[in-house]
XYZ file of C-alpha atoms in Angstrom:
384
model
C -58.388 129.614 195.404
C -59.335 127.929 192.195
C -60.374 130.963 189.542
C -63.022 129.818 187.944
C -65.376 131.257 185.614
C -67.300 128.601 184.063
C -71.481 130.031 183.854
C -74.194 128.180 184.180
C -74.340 124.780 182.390
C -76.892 123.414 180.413
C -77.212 119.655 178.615
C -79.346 119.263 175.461
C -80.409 115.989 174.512
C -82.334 112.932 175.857
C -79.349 109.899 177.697
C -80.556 106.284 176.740
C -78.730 103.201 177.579
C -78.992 99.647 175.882
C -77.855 97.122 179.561
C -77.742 93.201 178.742
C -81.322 91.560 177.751
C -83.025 94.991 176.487
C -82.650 96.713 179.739
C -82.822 100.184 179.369
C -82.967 103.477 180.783
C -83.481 107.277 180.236
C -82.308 110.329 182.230
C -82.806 113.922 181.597
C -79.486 115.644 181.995
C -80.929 118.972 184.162
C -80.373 122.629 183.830
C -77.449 122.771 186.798
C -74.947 125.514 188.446
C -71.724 124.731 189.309
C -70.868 125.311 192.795
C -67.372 125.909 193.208
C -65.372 125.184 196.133
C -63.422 127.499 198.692
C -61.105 124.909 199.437
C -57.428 126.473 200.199
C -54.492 125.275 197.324
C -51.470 125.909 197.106
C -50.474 129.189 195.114
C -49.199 128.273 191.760
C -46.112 130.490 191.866
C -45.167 128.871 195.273
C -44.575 125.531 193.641
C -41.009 123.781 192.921
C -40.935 124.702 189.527
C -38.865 126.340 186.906
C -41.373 128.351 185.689
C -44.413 129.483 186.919
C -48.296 128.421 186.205
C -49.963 130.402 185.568
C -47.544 132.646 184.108
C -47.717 136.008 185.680
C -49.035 138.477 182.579
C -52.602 139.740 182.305
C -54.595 137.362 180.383
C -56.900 139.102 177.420
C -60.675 139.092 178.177
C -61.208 137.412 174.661
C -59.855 133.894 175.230
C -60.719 131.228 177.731
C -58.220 128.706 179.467
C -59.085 125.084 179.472
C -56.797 122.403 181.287
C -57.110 118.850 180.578
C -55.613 115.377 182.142
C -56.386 112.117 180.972
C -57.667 109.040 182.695
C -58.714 109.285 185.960
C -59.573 106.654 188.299
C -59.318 106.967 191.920
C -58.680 103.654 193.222
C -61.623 100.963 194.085
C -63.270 99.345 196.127
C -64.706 96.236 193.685
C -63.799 92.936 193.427
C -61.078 93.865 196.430
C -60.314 96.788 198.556
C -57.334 99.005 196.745
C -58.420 102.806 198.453
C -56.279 105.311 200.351
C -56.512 105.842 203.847
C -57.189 109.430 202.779
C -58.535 110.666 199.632
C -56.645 113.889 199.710
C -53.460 111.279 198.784
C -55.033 111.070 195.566
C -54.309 114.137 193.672
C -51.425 116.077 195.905
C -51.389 119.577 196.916
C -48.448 120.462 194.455
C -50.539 118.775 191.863
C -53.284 120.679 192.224
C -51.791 124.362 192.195
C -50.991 123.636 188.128
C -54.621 122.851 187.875
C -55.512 126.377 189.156
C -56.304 129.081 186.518
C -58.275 127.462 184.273
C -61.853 128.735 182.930
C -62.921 124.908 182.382
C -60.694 121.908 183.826
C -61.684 118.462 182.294
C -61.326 115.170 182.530
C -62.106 111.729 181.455
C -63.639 109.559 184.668
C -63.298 105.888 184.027
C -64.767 104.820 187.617
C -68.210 104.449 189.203
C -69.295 106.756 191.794
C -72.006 104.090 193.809
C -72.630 101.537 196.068
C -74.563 99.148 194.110
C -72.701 95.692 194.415
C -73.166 94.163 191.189
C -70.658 94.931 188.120
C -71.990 94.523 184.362
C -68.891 92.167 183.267
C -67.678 89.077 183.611
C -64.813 89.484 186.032
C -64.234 85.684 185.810
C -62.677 86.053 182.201
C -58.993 87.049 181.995
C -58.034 91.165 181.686
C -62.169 92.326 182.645
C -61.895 95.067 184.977
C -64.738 97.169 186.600
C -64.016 100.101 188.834
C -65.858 101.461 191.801
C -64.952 104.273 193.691
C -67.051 105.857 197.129
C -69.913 108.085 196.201
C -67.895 110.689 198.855
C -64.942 110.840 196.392
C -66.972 113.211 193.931
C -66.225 115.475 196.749
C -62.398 115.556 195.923
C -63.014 116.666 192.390
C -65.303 119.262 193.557
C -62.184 120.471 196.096
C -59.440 120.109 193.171
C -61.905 122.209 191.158
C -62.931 119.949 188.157
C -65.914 121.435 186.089
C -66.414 118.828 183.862
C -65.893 114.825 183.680
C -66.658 112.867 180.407
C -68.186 109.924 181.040
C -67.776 108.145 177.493
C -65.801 105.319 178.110
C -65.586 101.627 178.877
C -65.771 102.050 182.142
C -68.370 104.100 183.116
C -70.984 101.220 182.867
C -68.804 98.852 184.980
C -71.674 98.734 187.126
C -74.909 99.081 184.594
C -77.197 101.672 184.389
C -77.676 101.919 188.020
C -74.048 102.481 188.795
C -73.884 104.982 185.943
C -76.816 106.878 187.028
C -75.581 106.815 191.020
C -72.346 108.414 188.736
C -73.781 111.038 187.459
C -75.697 112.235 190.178
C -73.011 112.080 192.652
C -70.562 114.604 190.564
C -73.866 117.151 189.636
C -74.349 117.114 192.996
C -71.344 118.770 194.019
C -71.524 120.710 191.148
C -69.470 118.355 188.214
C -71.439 118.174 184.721
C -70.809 114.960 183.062
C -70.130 114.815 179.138
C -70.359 112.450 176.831
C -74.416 110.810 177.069
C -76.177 109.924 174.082
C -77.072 112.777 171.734
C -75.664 115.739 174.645
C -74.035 119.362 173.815
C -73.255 120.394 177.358
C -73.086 124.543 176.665
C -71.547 126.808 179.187
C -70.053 130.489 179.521
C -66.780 130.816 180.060
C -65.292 134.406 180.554
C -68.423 135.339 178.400
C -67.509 133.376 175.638
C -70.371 130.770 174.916
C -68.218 127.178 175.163
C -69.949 123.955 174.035
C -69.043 120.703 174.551
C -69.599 117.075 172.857
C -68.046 113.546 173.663
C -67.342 110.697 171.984
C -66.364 106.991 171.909
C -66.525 103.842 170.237
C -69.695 102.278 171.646
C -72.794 103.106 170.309
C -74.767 103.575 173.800
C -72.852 106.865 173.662
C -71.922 109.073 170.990
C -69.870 107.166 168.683
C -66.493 108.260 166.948
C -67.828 105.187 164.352
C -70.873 107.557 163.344
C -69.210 110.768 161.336
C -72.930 111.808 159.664
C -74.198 112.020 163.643
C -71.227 113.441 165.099
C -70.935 116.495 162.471
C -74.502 117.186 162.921
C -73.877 117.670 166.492
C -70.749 119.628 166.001
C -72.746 122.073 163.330
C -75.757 122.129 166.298
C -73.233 123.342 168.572
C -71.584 125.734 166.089
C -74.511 127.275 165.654
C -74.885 127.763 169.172
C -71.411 128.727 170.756
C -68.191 131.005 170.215
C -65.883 127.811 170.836
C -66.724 123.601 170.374
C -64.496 121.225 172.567
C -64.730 117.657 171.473
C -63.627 115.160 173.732
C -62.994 111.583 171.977
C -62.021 107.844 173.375
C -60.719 106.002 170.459
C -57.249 104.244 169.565
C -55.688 100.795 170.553
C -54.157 100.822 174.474
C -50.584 100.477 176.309
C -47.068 101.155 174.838
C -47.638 99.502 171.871
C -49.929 102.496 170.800
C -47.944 105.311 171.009
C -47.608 106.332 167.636
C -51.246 108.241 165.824
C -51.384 106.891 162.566
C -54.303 107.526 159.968
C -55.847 104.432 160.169
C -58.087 102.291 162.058
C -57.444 100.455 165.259
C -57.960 97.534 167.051
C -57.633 96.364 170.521
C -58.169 92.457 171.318
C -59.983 92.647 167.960
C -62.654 95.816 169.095
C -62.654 98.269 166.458
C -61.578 101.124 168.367
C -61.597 103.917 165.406
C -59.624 106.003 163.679
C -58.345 108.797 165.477
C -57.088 110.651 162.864
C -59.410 110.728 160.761
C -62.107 111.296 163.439
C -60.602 114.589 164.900
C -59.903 116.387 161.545
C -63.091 115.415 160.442
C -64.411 117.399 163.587
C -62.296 120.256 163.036
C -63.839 120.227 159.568
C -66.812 121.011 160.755
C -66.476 123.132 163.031
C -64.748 122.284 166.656
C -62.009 124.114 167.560
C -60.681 121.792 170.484
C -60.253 118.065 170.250
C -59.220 116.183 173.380
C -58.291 112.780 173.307
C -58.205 109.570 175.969
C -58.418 105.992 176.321
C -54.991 104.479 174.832
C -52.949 105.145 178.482
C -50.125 107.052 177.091
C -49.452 110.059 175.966
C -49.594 110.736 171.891
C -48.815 113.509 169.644
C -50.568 116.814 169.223
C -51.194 118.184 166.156
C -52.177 121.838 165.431
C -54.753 121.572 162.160
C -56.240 124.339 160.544
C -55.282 126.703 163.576
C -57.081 124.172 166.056
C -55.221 122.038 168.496
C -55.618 118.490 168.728
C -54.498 116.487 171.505
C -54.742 112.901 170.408
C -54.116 110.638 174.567
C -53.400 113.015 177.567
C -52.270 108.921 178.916
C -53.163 108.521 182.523
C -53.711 111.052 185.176
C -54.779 109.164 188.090
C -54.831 105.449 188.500
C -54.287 104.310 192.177
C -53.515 100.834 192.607
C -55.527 100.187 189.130
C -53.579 101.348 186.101
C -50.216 100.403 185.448
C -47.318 103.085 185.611
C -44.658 101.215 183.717
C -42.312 102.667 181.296
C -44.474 105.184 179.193
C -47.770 104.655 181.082
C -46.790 106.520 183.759
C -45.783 109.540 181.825
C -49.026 111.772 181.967
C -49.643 115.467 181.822
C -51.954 118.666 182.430
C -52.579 120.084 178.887
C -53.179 123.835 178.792
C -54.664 125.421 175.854
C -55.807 129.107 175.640
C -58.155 130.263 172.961
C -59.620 133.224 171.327
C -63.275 134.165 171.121
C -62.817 132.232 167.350
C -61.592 129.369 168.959
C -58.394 129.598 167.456
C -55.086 128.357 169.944
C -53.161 130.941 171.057
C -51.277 129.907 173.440
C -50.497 126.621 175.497
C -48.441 124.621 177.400
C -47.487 121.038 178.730
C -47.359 120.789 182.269
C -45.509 117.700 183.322
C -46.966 114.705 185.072
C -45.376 111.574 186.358
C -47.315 109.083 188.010
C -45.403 107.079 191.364
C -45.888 103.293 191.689
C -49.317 103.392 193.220
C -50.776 105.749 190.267
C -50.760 109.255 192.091
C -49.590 112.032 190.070
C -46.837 114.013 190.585
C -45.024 117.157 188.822
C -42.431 115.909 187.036
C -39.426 118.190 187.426
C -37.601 116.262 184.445
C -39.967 116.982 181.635
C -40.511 113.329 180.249
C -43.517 114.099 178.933
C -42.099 116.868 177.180
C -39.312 115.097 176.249
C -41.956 112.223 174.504
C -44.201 114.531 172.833
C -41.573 116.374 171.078
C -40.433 112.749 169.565
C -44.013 111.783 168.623
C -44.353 114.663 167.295
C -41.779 114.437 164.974
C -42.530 110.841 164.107
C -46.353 111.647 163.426
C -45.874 114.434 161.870
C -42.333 115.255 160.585
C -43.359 118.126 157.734
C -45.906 120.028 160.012
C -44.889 119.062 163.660
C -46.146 121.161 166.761
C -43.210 122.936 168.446
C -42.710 122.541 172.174
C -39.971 124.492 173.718
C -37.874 122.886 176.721
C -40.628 124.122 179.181
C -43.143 122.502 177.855
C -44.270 125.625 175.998
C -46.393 125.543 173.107
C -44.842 127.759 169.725
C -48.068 128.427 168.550
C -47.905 129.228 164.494
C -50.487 130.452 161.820
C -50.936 126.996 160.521
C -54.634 127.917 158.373
């Protein structure tokens, strides 16, 4: 059974949404509780593994887990059909026991959860995708044991405000909170520690990574109001071209997609002590700044039939970080993912991921680089 912690959730801020000729809507994120599920997994210590997750010592009642995956988009049904004949395919059971034992487990949903028919974008122009996924497949994530999805990306408007608002409602209703809308500091309790949580990206309908004087006032608002600030952030250029962090700014078929770098220390600056990073499909380096962990692309987690796999786009991961009450890292790990030809994830038993990180690592940062051990473990050091 998925041991779970997270309190009762609460969003602050009003969501508003800019859609084609001045369209626009609002929605009131709502006081929620999370319902978890009693679905069966497997027992982490049961798994083909060499070492155990979680591992099997008493965990102090000052820190909180959170595990993290990157991308996730489970197959669609828009412009043609590419959906399992099951959705339990999706995210196997093996899979799933590593995502056990965490006080939050987060993602970053880059699907629709609706029926409505019409997509926002021009599918007639070359490399436009939009991504719809069954309303019933919130369900899944409610079953794996997801708490949270952010929802700041370029996908999550494939299908307008409609779509996005069918989203949203479909993954509270089984008991997901969605990050990322306009202005939002989801807070929660996890093992009594008050938790907040912000997201960002590069369009301005959301928060923006481009807006630092907005994004540290939220990060001081939350501060002020929580133990512990995660920070989820979309920015940097996509595909294996972009696998190196650099302190600079990025483009992608000439959007500016930020500067990463700069972004996430700025955040730590003022106060987060989490940074979690998507959006550029592979995995990137982590960083450990001023005793806070940045993760700059967990790469893809789930893509069926939509994202491609190839060379280091299929290497993904489950991200573990454990922090005290001061939101200071004390302990982590990488948990290897691989994903097969049609974009399910699997536990990869040859630590590729491992093996990458620990290279861009070194590259990114070869006087202060994070040290992973050969399982994946993170050597956490006093680095303030």
């Amino acid at each position: 059974m998925v041991n779970h912690k997270l309190g009762r959730l609460f969003s602050v801020g009003f969501i508003s949404f800019c859609f084609c000729l001045g369209m626009s809507i609002g929605i009131i994120i709502r006081f929620g509780q999370i319902q978890r599920s009693n679905a069966a997994t497997t027992p982490a210590e049961n798994l083909p593994f060499p070492f155990a997750i979680p591992e099997n010592q008493e965990v102090p009642g000052d820190t909180i887990t959170i595990k993290a995956v990157g991308d996730v988009i489970p197959g669609t049904n828009f412009p043609n059909y590419r959906l399992p004949k099951f959705r339990d395919e999706l995210i196997p059971k093996s899979v799933r026991g590593y995502l056990q034992g965490a006080d939050i487990l987060f993602g970053n949903f880059e699907s629709s959860l609706t029926t409505y028919p019409y997509s926002s974008k021009d599918m007639s122009q070359g490399q436009i995708f939009a991504f719809r996924s069954p309303p019933s497949y919130a369900q899944l994530f409610a079953d794996v044991g997801f708490d949270v999805f952010n929802l700041a990306n370029n996908h999550a408007m494939d299908f307008g405000p409609l779509g996005f608002r069918d989203t949203v409602k479909n993954l509270n209703a089984v008991g997901i909170e969605t990050l990322g809308h306009k202005n939002q500091i989801l807070y929660s309790q996890a093992n009594n520690i008050p938790v907040a949580m912000i997201g960002f990206t590069t369009y301005n309908m959301y928060n923006s990574v481009h807006d630092l004087a907005a994004a540290k006032a939220l990060v001081l608002e939350a501060k002020n109001n929580a133990n512990i600030v995660i920070v989820s952030m979309q920015a940097g250029a996509e595909g294996t071209g972009a696998l190196h962090i650099k302190d600079e700014t990025e483009f992608f078929y000439g959007e500016n997609r930020g500067n990463s770098m700069q972004f996430a220390r700025t955040m730590i600056d003022t106060g987060a002590d989490l940074v979690i990073g998507h959006g550029p499909h592979v995995p990137r380096a982590i960083e450990i700044y001023k005793g806070k962990l940045i993760a700059y692309s967990l790469g893809n987690f789930l893509g069926y039939k939509t994202l491609s796999t190839a060379a280091e786009t299929g290497y993904s991961m489950i991200l573990e970080a454990k922090l005290n009450s001061q939101g200071d890292l004390v302990g982590g790990k990488i948990i290897p993912v691989h994903l097969d030809r049609q974009g399910i994830p699997r536990i990869d038993q040859r630590f590729r991921t491992v093996g990458l990180l620990r290279y861009l690592n070194k590259k990114a940062f070869p006087e202060n680089q994070v040290k992973i051990n050969k399982k994946g473990e993170i050597v956490v050091m006093n680095t303030k």
